[in-house]
Amino acid sequence: MSDLVVHHLGISQSERIVWLCEELELPYTLVRYDRDPATRMAPEAYRALHPIGIAPVVEVDGLMLAESGAIIDYLVMKRGGGRLTLAVDDPGFADWLFWFHFANGTVMPAAMMGIMGSLLGIDGGLMATLSERSTRADALAETHLAKATWFAGESFTTADIMMVFPLTTMRAFAPRDLAAFPNIRAYLARIGERPGYQRAMAACEPGFTPMLA
Ligand SMILES: N[C@@H](CCC(=O)N[C@@H](CS)C(=O)NCC(=O)O)C(=O)O
Protein backbone atom coordinates (compact mmCIF):
# COMPACT_ATOMS: atom_id res chain seq x y z
CA MET A 1 0.00 0.00 0.00
CA SER A 2 1.45 3.35 -1.05
CA ASP A 3 1.33 6.32 1.32
CA LEU A 4 -0.59 8.12 -1.46
CA VAL A 5 -4.12 6.80 -1.73
CA VAL A 6 -6.32 8.07 -4.55
CA HIS A 7 -10.04 7.57 -3.90
CA HIS A 8 -11.69 7.36 -7.31
CA LEU A 9 -15.44 7.65 -7.82
CA GLY A 10 -16.56 5.85 -10.99
CA ILE A 11 -17.00 8.10 -14.07
CA SER A 12 -15.84 11.25 -12.32
CA GLN A 13 -13.25 13.98 -12.17
CA SER A 14 -11.04 11.87 -9.93
CA GLU A 15 -9.79 10.20 -13.12
CA ARG A 16 -7.62 13.33 -13.39
CA ILE A 17 -5.68 12.44 -10.26
CA VAL A 18 -5.06 8.87 -11.33
CA TRP A 19 -3.90 10.21 -14.70
CA LEU A 20 -1.58 12.72 -13.00
CA CYS A 21 -0.02 9.93 -10.91
CA GLU A 22 0.51 7.86 -14.04
CA GLU A 23 2.07 10.75 -15.97
CA LEU A 24 4.40 11.56 -13.06
CA GLU A 25 4.98 7.85 -12.39
CA LEU A 26 4.16 8.37 -8.71
CA PRO A 27 3.49 5.26 -6.65
CA TYR A 28 -0.13 5.29 -5.47
CA THR A 29 -2.87 3.01 -4.28
CA LEU A 30 -6.19 3.30 -6.07
CA VAL A 31 -9.43 2.73 -4.21
CA ARG A 32 -12.41 2.70 -6.54
CA TYR A 33 -16.03 3.38 -5.59
CA ASP A 34 -19.11 2.83 -7.74
CA ARG A 35 -21.73 5.54 -7.78
CA ASP A 36 -24.93 4.89 -5.86
CA PRO A 37 -27.03 3.00 -8.44
CA ALA A 38 -30.23 4.87 -7.54
CA THR A 39 -28.99 8.46 -7.24
CA ARG A 40 -25.80 8.27 -9.37
CA MET A 41 -24.15 10.31 -6.61
CA ALA A 42 -21.18 9.31 -4.43
CA PRO A 43 -21.95 6.41 -2.07
CA GLU A 44 -21.90 6.87 1.71
CA ALA A 45 -18.39 5.41 1.97
CA TYR A 46 -17.10 8.12 -0.37
CA ARG A 47 -19.03 10.90 1.35
CA ALA A 48 -17.45 9.87 4.64
CA LEU A 49 -13.92 10.52 3.37
CA HIS A 50 -14.04 14.32 3.51
CA PRO A 51 -16.58 16.88 4.74
CA ILE A 52 -17.28 18.05 1.17
CA GLY A 53 -18.06 14.46 0.18
CA ILE A 54 -17.26 14.74 -3.53
CA ALA A 55 -14.57 13.34 -5.81
CA PRO A 56 -11.61 13.55 -5.98
CA VAL A 57 -10.18 12.93 -2.53
CA VAL A 58 -6.67 11.74 -1.81
CA GLU A 59 -4.92 10.66 1.37
CA VAL A 60 -1.39 12.00 1.48
CA ASP A 61 1.07 13.11 4.15
CA GLY A 62 -1.52 12.61 6.88
CA LEU A 63 -4.04 14.79 5.03
CA MET A 64 -7.36 14.11 3.36
CA LEU A 65 -7.20 16.48 0.41
CA ALA A 66 -10.10 17.38 -1.90
CA GLU A 67 -10.58 19.58 -5.01
CA SER A 68 -8.97 18.61 -8.33
CA GLY A 69 -6.81 21.68 -8.82
CA ALA A 70 -5.56 21.74 -5.24
CA ILE A 71 -4.69 18.06 -5.33
CA ILE A 72 -2.90 18.43 -8.65
CA ASP A 73 -0.86 21.40 -7.45
CA TYR A 74 -0.06 19.64 -4.17
CA LEU A 75 1.14 16.42 -5.80
CA VAL A 76 3.12 18.20 -8.51
CA MET A 77 4.87 20.43 -5.97
CA LYS A 78 5.34 17.93 -3.16
CA ARG A 79 5.98 14.73 -5.11
CA GLY A 80 6.49 15.60 -8.75
CA GLY A 81 9.41 18.03 -8.54
CA GLY A 82 7.31 20.67 -10.31
CA ARG A 83 7.01 18.61 -13.51
CA LEU A 84 4.08 19.30 -15.86
CA THR A 85 4.14 22.99 -14.90
CA LEU A 86 5.79 25.93 -16.64
CA ALA A 87 8.19 28.57 -15.37
CA VAL A 88 7.10 32.22 -15.43
CA ASP A 89 9.43 32.97 -18.35
CA ASP A 90 8.14 30.10 -20.49
CA PRO A 91 6.21 31.38 -23.55
CA GLY A 92 3.33 29.06 -22.60
CA PHE A 93 3.06 30.30 -19.00
CA ALA A 94 -0.07 32.43 -19.42
CA ASP A 95 -1.82 29.72 -21.45
CA TRP A 96 -0.94 27.10 -18.87
CA LEU A 97 -2.49 29.25 -16.08
CA PHE A 98 -5.53 30.15 -18.17
CA TRP A 99 -6.52 26.63 -19.26
CA PHE A 100 -5.71 25.09 -15.88
CA HIS A 101 -8.14 27.47 -14.18
CA PHE A 102 -10.65 27.80 -17.03
CA ALA A 103 -11.47 24.07 -16.79
CA ASN A 104 -13.07 24.20 -13.35
CA GLY A 105 -13.69 27.94 -13.19
CA THR A 106 -15.81 28.21 -16.34
CA VAL A 107 -16.14 25.02 -18.41
CA MET A 108 -17.38 22.72 -15.65
CA PRO A 109 -19.90 25.25 -14.21
CA ALA A 110 -21.26 25.87 -17.74
CA ALA A 111 -21.73 22.13 -18.27
CA MET A 112 -23.49 21.90 -14.89
CA MET A 113 -25.81 24.74 -15.94
CA GLY A 114 -26.71 22.71 -19.02
CA ILE A 115 -27.50 19.68 -16.87
CA MET A 116 -29.61 21.77 -14.48
CA GLY A 117 -31.45 23.38 -17.38
CA SER A 118 -32.45 20.06 -18.88
CA LEU A 119 -33.38 18.57 -15.49
CA LEU A 120 -35.61 21.56 -14.77
CA GLY A 121 -36.93 21.72 -18.33
CA ILE A 122 -35.61 25.26 -18.79
CA ASP A 123 -34.15 25.92 -22.20
CA GLY A 124 -34.27 29.68 -22.43
CA GLY A 125 -33.45 32.84 -20.53
CA LEU A 126 -30.55 33.13 -18.13
CA MET A 127 -30.05 29.36 -17.96
CA ALA A 128 -29.55 29.20 -21.71
CA THR A 129 -27.20 32.17 -21.65
CA LEU A 130 -25.11 30.55 -18.93
CA SER A 131 -25.05 27.08 -20.47
CA GLU A 132 -24.24 28.55 -23.88
CA ARG A 133 -20.82 29.25 -22.37
CA SER A 134 -20.06 25.56 -23.09
CA THR A 135 -20.32 26.22 -26.81
CA ARG A 136 -18.16 29.32 -26.55
CA ALA A 137 -15.61 27.41 -24.45
CA ASP A 138 -15.45 24.66 -27.08
CA ALA A 139 -15.04 27.27 -29.81
CA LEU A 140 -12.24 28.92 -27.84
CA ALA A 141 -10.47 25.58 -27.35
CA GLU A 142 -10.93 24.79 -31.04
CA THR A 143 -9.27 28.05 -32.10
CA HIS A 144 -6.48 27.62 -29.58
CA LEU A 145 -5.72 24.03 -30.55
CA ALA A 146 -5.32 25.03 -34.19
CA LYS A 147 -1.93 26.41 -33.18
CA ALA A 148 -1.05 24.46 -30.04
CA THR A 149 -0.20 20.78 -29.59
CA TRP A 150 -1.20 20.89 -25.93
CA PHE A 151 -3.18 23.55 -24.06
CA ALA A 152 -0.01 25.33 -22.88
CA GLY A 153 1.67 25.06 -26.28
CA GLU A 154 4.47 22.62 -26.95
CA SER A 155 4.54 21.05 -23.47
CA PHE A 156 2.01 18.66 -22.01
CA THR A 157 1.09 20.16 -18.61
CA THR A 158 -1.40 20.01 -15.78
CA ALA A 159 -3.62 22.30 -17.89
CA ASP A 160 -4.28 19.28 -20.12
CA ILE A 161 -5.04 17.12 -17.11
CA MET A 162 -7.64 19.69 -16.01
CA MET A 163 -9.17 20.30 -19.45
CA VAL A 164 -9.56 16.74 -20.71
CA PHE A 165 -12.30 15.68 -18.26
CA PRO A 166 -14.82 18.34 -19.44
CA LEU A 167 -13.99 17.50 -23.05
CA THR A 168 -14.42 13.73 -22.54
CA THR A 169 -16.02 11.91 -19.61
CA MET A 170 -18.17 14.92 -18.65
CA ARG A 171 -20.03 14.40 -21.93
CA ALA A 172 -21.49 11.22 -20.41
CA PHE A 173 -23.55 13.58 -18.20
CA ALA A 174 -23.87 16.64 -20.44
CA PRO A 175 -23.74 15.39 -24.05
CA ARG A 176 -22.01 17.71 -26.53
CA ASP A 177 -21.22 16.93 -30.14
CA LEU A 178 -17.60 17.67 -31.04
CA ALA A 179 -18.15 17.01 -34.77
CA ALA A 180 -17.70 20.70 -35.58
CA PHE A 181 -14.40 20.87 -33.70
CA PRO A 182 -11.71 18.96 -35.64
CA ASN A 183 -8.83 20.48 -33.68
CA ILE A 184 -10.33 19.33 -30.38
CA ARG A 185 -10.89 15.87 -31.83
CA ALA A 186 -7.28 15.71 -33.09
CA TYR A 187 -6.09 16.85 -29.66
CA LEU A 188 -8.15 14.15 -27.95
CA ALA A 189 -6.65 11.57 -30.31
CA ARG A 190 -3.19 12.72 -29.14
CA ILE A 191 -4.33 12.39 -25.54
CA GLY A 192 -5.53 8.84 -26.25
CA GLU A 193 -2.05 7.91 -27.46
CA ARG A 194 -0.45 8.79 -24.13
CA PRO A 195 0.43 5.64 -22.19
CA GLY A 196 -0.25 7.45 -18.90
CA TYR A 197 -3.80 8.29 -19.99
CA GLN A 198 -4.37 4.75 -21.22
CA ARG A 199 -3.15 3.23 -17.94
CA ALA A 200 -5.22 5.69 -15.89
CA MET A 201 -8.47 5.08 -17.78
CA ALA A 202 -7.98 1.31 -17.72
CA ALA A 203 -7.53 1.47 -13.96
CA CYS A 204 -10.36 3.96 -13.33
CA GLU A 205 -13.01 2.60 -15.68
CA PRO A 206 -12.41 -1.00 -16.72
CA GLY A 207 -14.62 -1.81 -19.70
CA PHE A 208 -15.39 1.86 -20.45
CA THR A 209 -14.22 3.32 -23.75
CA PRO A 210 -12.73 6.77 -23.09
CA MET A 211 -14.88 9.44 -24.79
CA LEU A 212 -12.15 10.74 -27.07
CA ALA A 213 -14.24 11.04 -30.24
N1 LIG B 1 -14.63 21.33 -8.15
C1 LIG B 1 -14.65 19.98 -7.64
C2 LIG B 1 -15.86 19.27 -8.18
C3 LIG B 1 -15.99 17.88 -7.67
C4 LIG B 1 -17.25 17.19 -8.17
O1 LIG B 1 -18.24 17.83 -8.55
N2 LIG B 1 -17.21 15.86 -8.16
C5 LIG B 1 -18.32 15.06 -8.64
C6 LIG B 1 -17.81 14.02 -9.63
S1 LIG B 1 -17.39 14.67 -11.19
C7 LIG B 1 -18.94 14.24 -7.53
O2 LIG B 1 -18.25 13.86 -6.60
N3 LIG B 1 -20.22 13.88 -7.68
C8 LIG B 1 -20.87 12.95 -6.83
C9 LIG B 1 -21.67 13.60 -5.73
O3 LIG B 1 -21.80 14.83 -5.72
O4 LIG B 1 -22.18 12.86 -4.89
C10 LIG B 1 -13.33 19.30 -8.01
O5 LIG B 1 -12.83 19.52 -9.10
O6 LIG B 1 -12.78 18.55 -7.19
Tab-separated table of C-alpha atoms in Angstrom, residues 3-5 7 49-50 57-66 74 78:
chain	number	residue	atom	x	y	z
A	3	ASP	CA	1.333	6.322	1.318
A	4	LEU	CA	-0.587	8.118	-1.460
A	5	VAL	CA	-4.122	6.800	-1.728
A	7	HIS	CA	-10.035	7.566	-3.903
A	49	LEU	CA	-13.921	10.516	3.372
A	50	HIS	CA	-14.039	14.316	3.514
A	57	VAL	CA	-10.184	12.931	-2.533
A	58	VAL	CA	-6.665	11.739	-1.812
A	59	GLU	CA	-4.921	10.660	1.367
A	60	VAL	CA	-1.394	12.002	1.475
A	61	ASP	CA	1.072	13.108	4.148
A	62	GLY	CA	-1.516	12.608	6.880
A	63	LEU	CA	-4.038	14.794	5.029
A	64	MET	CA	-7.359	14.113	3.362
A	65	LEU	CA	-7.202	16.477	0.408
A	66	ALA	CA	-10.101	17.379	-1.897
A	74	TYR	CA	-0.063	19.637	-4.174
A	78	LYS	CA	5.344	17.926	-3.156
